Amino acid sequence: MGTILAFAAGSLPLAGLGTAMSISVQPYFAQDLGLGLIAIASAFFWVRMLDLGVDVVLAIIMDRTRTPLGRYRAWMLAGAPILMLGVYQLFMAKKGIGVSYLIIWVLVYALGNSMVQLARAAWAANLVTKYDQRARFYGYLGFISVVGLLTVFGLPPVAEFLKLKVNSVHLMGWVVLAMMPLATAITAFVREPINVDAAVTSHPRAALKDYWAIASKPEVLRIFFSQFALTLGPGWMANLYIFFFTNRLLFTSGQAYLLLIIYILAGIFGAPLIGYVGGRFGKHRTLLAATLCYSLGLCTVVVLPKANMLLTIPVMLWCGFMANGFDLMTGAIMADVGDQVRLEQGKERMALLYAVTGLAQKLAAAGAVIIAYPLLATMGYQPTLGAHNSPAALNGLQIVFITGPIFWVVLGGLCFLGWKLDARKHAQIRAELEARDTLVAQRAAQGARGASLPEHGALDPGVI
C-alpha cells in the first residue's frame, strides 16, 4: 500500500490542474481579462491541432528509452519543470494578453503535461498486472486524484468565507506550483518495473507495421472513440459550468465552487467502489453502467429550482460519483490491451497506447471549446462580468450545457457493447506473457553472465 500511495502522490497536483483549466482558467480569460469567447476558442483549438502529433512522438521515444533512472521515470522528471512554467504563465496571466500569448503558453503547458501524464500512465500500467487488482489499483489512484481536486478547488470558497481579497485562479495556480515538485519527488522513489522485450517472430516486422497494427486494432479503436466521447461530454460541461451555475441557476461564485467540491468529493467513495465493482463484474460493464447513470442524473439539473443548494447537492453527489468511472475504467482497460499488444508484438508499447487516449482527449478538449463557446456566442450569451443576458440567451445556455454532455457520455459508454477482453481472456494473456518473460530473462542471463539486468517484475499482488 505504501508503494501505491507514493506513486499516487504524483496525481495530487495533476488531478486539479486539468479541471481547473476548463472550469476556472478559461472563464477567467473571458470574464476577468476581457478576451472574447471566439478568441479563446480559436486559441485553444489551434493549440490542440498543433499538439496532436506530440503524444505519439513522445510515446514512441518513451517506450524505447533506456536510462539509469528507468524508462518512464526520466520523462516524468523532465516534464515537470516545463509543465510548471506553463501553469505559471496561464494561471497568473494579466490583462492585455492576446491570442498569441495563449497559443504559446498553452503549447508549453501541453508539452509538459503530455510528458508527465504519458510517463505516469505507462508506468502505472506496469505496476499491477492482474485484471481485478488492476481495477482496484486504478480506483486507489482515482481516490488520490479526488484529494488533489479537493485541495485545488477547496480554496476559492474558503477564501470567500474568510473574506480574503485574492483571485481564485491565482490561488489555484500557486497551490499547484507548490505541490508539483514535492509530489513528483515522492513518486520518483517508486520502483519502476521494466518488462523484457522479446522477438516473437523469426522475421521481425518493420516498426511502422507494428504501429499500424496498434492503430487499426479494434480494441484500440473502441477505446479511442470512447475516450473521445467521455472527454468531450464532461469537458463541454466544464467549460460552461461557471456560466451556467452563476447566470442560469443564480448561485454565487463561491456556491458554485462549493457545489463543484461536492461533485468532486463524491469521488472519494466513487473511485474505490467503482474500481472494486470493475474488478468484480467487468470493467467494460461498469463503465457502461456509470455513463448511463451519470446521464440520468444530469437530466435532473434542468428541473432544479434556482439557487437551491439543498436540492442541487444530491444531484452533484450522484453525477460526481458516476463520473469517476470514466477515465478510471478506460485507463485500466487500456492497460489490459497493452498486455495483449506486448504478447503479440514482443515489445513494450504501453506509452504509445496511452498516447492514443491522449490524442482522443486532446481532440475532445478542442471540440468542447470550439463547439460550445461559439454556440453560446451565436445565442447572444455575454460572459463578461456585469453583462445583461436575455431570457432567450439564458435558455440557450441551459440547452447547450445539458444536451451535449448527455449525448457524448452515453455514446462513450455504448462503445463497449460486446467487449471481449474480459477477466478470463486477460488471465490467459498474462499467463503466456509471464511464461515468455521468464524464458527471455533466463536466456539473457545465460548469454550475459555477470552483466546487470534491468529491474523486472510488477508489484507483489499482496499489496492490493
Tab-separated table of N, CA, C and O in Angstrom, residues 190-230:
chain	number	residue	atom	x	y	z
A	190	VAL	N	9.493	5.544	-6.331
A	190	VAL	CA	8.777	4.285	-6.541
A	190	VAL	C	9.545	3.427	-7.550
A	190	VAL	O	10.066	3.927	-8.543
A	191	ARG	N	9.608	2.125	-7.292
A	191	ARG	CA	10.278	1.207	-8.203
A	191	ARG	C	9.552	1.166	-9.545
A	191	ARG	O	8.330	1.130	-9.596
A	192	GLU	N	10.310	1.193	-10.632
A	192	GLU	CA	9.710	1.116	-11.966
A	192	GLU	C	10.002	-0.245	-12.601
A	192	GLU	O	11.133	-0.520	-12.997
A	193	PRO	N	8.981	-1.108	-12.721
A	193	PRO	CA	9.203	-2.386	-13.407
A	193	PRO	C	9.477	-2.152	-14.892
A	193	PRO	O	8.815	-1.336	-15.531
A	194	ILE	N	10.458	-2.856	-15.435
A	194	ILE	CA	10.783	-2.732	-16.861
A	194	ILE	C	10.617	-4.100	-17.499
A	194	ILE	O	11.370	-5.030	-17.198
A	195	ASN	N	9.633	-4.235	-18.350
A	195	ASN	CA	9.359	-5.518	-18.988
A	195	ASN	C	10.444	-5.869	-19.998
A	195	ASN	O	11.011	-5.001	-20.666
A	196	VAL	N	10.691	-7.160	-20.127
A	196	VAL	CA	11.675	-7.647	-21.088
A	196	VAL	C	11.055	-7.675	-22.478
A	196	VAL	O	9.992	-8.248	-22.686
A	197	ASP	N	11.695	-7.000	-23.440
A	197	ASP	CA	11.232	-7.081	-24.823
A	197	ASP	C	11.665	-8.421	-25.410
A	197	ASP	O	12.744	-8.919	-25.129
A	198	ALA	N	10.792	-9.006	-26.229
A	198	ALA	CA	11.105	-10.300	-26.834
A	198	ALA	C	10.715	-10.294	-28.296
A	198	ALA	O	9.664	-9.780	-28.671
A	199	ALA	N	11.553	-10.875	-29.155
A	199	ALA	CA	11.200	-11.037	-30.565
A	199	ALA	C	10.241	-12.206	-30.670
A	199	ALA	O	10.543	-13.299	-30.222
A	200	VAL	N	9.051	-11.997	-31.236
A	200	VAL	CA	8.047	-13.044	-31.279
A	200	VAL	C	7.928	-13.679	-32.658
A	200	VAL	O	7.136	-14.585	-32.852
A	201	THR	N	8.693	-13.200	-33.602
A	201	THR	CA	8.670	-13.811	-34.931
A	201	THR	C	10.094	-14.013	-35.403
A	201	THR	O	11.024	-13.325	-34.975
A	202	SER	N	10.299	-14.954	-36.275
A	202	SER	CA	11.643	-15.190	-36.804
A	202	SER	C	12.062	-14.094	-37.764
A	202	SER	O	13.239	-13.904	-38.024
A	203	HIS	N	11.090	-13.367	-38.310
A	203	HIS	CA	11.367	-12.238	-39.208
A	203	HIS	C	10.697	-10.993	-38.634
A	203	HIS	O	9.517	-10.731	-38.903
A	204	PRO	N	11.407	-10.256	-37.798
A	204	PRO	CA	10.810	-9.091	-37.157
A	204	PRO	C	10.211	-8.131	-38.174
A	204	PRO	O	10.813	-7.836	-39.199
A	205	ARG	N	9.038	-7.632	-37.857
A	205	ARG	CA	8.369	-6.706	-38.765
A	205	ARG	C	8.907	-5.292	-38.587
A	205	ARG	O	9.445	-4.946	-37.547
A	206	ALA	N	8.710	-4.493	-39.604
A	206	ALA	CA	9.121	-3.096	-39.505
A	206	ALA	C	8.295	-2.402	-38.435
A	206	ALA	O	7.141	-2.731	-38.205
A	207	ALA	N	8.905	-1.413	-37.772
A	207	ALA	CA	8.230	-0.714	-36.680
A	207	ALA	C	6.928	-0.070	-37.142
A	207	ALA	O	5.928	-0.085	-36.428
A	208	LEU	N	6.933	0.502	-38.354
A	208	LEU	CA	5.721	1.170	-38.833
A	208	LEU	C	4.554	0.197	-38.929
A	208	LEU	O	3.403	0.559	-38.658
A	209	LYS	N	4.832	-1.045	-39.313
A	209	LYS	CA	3.766	-2.043	-39.374
A	209	LYS	C	3.231	-2.348	-37.977
A	209	LYS	O	2.036	-2.574	-37.797
A	210	ASP	N	4.142	-2.371	-37.000
A	210	ASP	CA	3.710	-2.583	-35.623
A	210	ASP	C	2.789	-1.458	-35.161
A	210	ASP	O	1.761	-1.690	-34.532
A	211	TYR	N	3.154	-0.231	-35.491
A	211	TYR	CA	2.340	0.910	-35.073
A	211	TYR	C	0.990	0.918	-35.794
A	211	TYR	O	-0.041	1.265	-35.199
A	212	TRP	N	1.003	0.553	-37.057
A	212	TRP	CA	-0.258	0.486	-37.786
A	212	TRP	C	-1.150	-0.609	-37.215
A	212	TRP	O	-2.373	-0.454	-37.136
A	213	ALA	N	-0.526	-1.726	-36.818
A	213	ALA	CA	-1.298	-2.813	-36.207
A	213	ALA	C	-1.980	-2.344	-34.928
A	213	ALA	O	-3.109	-2.742	-34.621
A	214	ILE	N	-1.301	-1.481	-34.186
A	214	ILE	CA	-1.904	-0.934	-32.970
A	214	ILE	C	-3.029	0.029	-33.324
A	214	ILE	O	-4.128	-0.038	-32.773
A	215	ALA	N	-2.755	0.940	-34.264
A	215	ALA	CA	-3.748	1.968	-34.624
A	215	ALA	C	-5.023	1.361	-35.195
A	215	ALA	O	-6.115	1.921	-35.028
A	216	SER	N	-4.900	0.230	-35.884
A	216	SER	CA	-6.070	-0.381	-36.520
A	216	SER	C	-6.688	-1.503	-35.683
A	216	SER	O	-7.650	-2.126	-36.106
A	217	LYS	N	-6.137	-1.740	-34.513
A	217	LYS	CA	-6.641	-2.808	-33.646
A	217	LYS	C	-8.047	-2.454	-33.164
A	217	LYS	O	-8.265	-1.354	-32.625
A	218	PRO	N	-9.037	-3.326	-33.323
A	218	PRO	CA	-10.419	-2.987	-32.944
A	218	PRO	C	-10.556	-2.522	-31.497
A	218	PRO	O	-11.302	-1.576	-31.218
A	219	GLU	N	-9.839	-3.172	-30.581
A	219	GLU	CA	-9.935	-2.778	-29.176
A	219	GLU	C	-9.425	-1.354	-28.959
A	219	GLU	O	-10.010	-0.578	-28.191
A	220	VAL	N	-8.344	-1.017	-29.655
A	220	VAL	CA	-7.782	0.325	-29.513
A	220	VAL	C	-8.717	1.379	-30.113
A	220	VAL	O	-8.911	2.456	-29.542
A	221	LEU	N	-9.317	1.058	-31.246
A	221	LEU	CA	-10.250	1.997	-31.874
A	221	LEU	C	-11.461	2.245	-30.981
A	221	LEU	O	-11.929	3.377	-30.855
A	222	ARG	N	-11.940	1.189	-30.353
A	222	ARG	CA	-13.084	1.361	-29.446
A	222	ARG	C	-12.730	2.280	-28.283
A	222	ARG	O	-13.507	3.170	-27.926
A	223	ILE	N	-11.563	2.040	-27.701
A	223	ILE	CA	-11.148	2.869	-26.568
A	223	ILE	C	-10.929	4.305	-27.015
A	223	ILE	O	-11.281	5.256	-26.303
A	224	PHE	N	-10.369	4.481	-28.214
A	224	PHE	CA	-10.146	5.834	-28.735
A	224	PHE	C	-11.466	6.598	-28.840
A	224	PHE	O	-11.590	7.727	-28.346
A	225	PHE	N	-12.459	6.001	-29.483
A	225	PHE	CA	-13.736	6.696	-29.663
A	225	PHE	C	-14.462	6.885	-28.328
A	225	PHE	O	-15.105	7.910	-28.101
A	226	SER	N	-14.338	5.904	-27.439
A	226	SER	CA	-14.959	6.048	-26.127
A	226	SER	C	-14.296	7.179	-25.342
A	226	SER	O	-14.979	8.013	-24.737
A	227	GLN	N	-12.960	7.210	-25.342
A	227	GLN	CA	-12.246	8.262	-24.619
A	227	GLN	C	-12.576	9.638	-25.189
A	227	GLN	O	-12.733	10.608	-24.434
A	228	PHE	N	-12.677	9.726	-26.515
A	228	PHE	CA	-13.054	10.995	-27.139
A	228	PHE	C	-14.410	11.472	-26.621
A	228	PHE	O	-14.569	12.621	-26.202
A	229	ALA	N	-15.386	10.579	-26.635
A	229	ALA	CA	-16.737	10.943	-26.218
A	229	ALA	C	-16.801	11.248	-24.726
A	229	ALA	O	-17.459	12.210	-24.298
A	230	LEU	N	-16.109	10.439	-23.916
A	230	LEU	CA	-16.164	10.609	-22.468
A	230	LEU	C	-15.334	11.796	-21.990
A	230	LEU	O	-15.474	12.221	-20.838
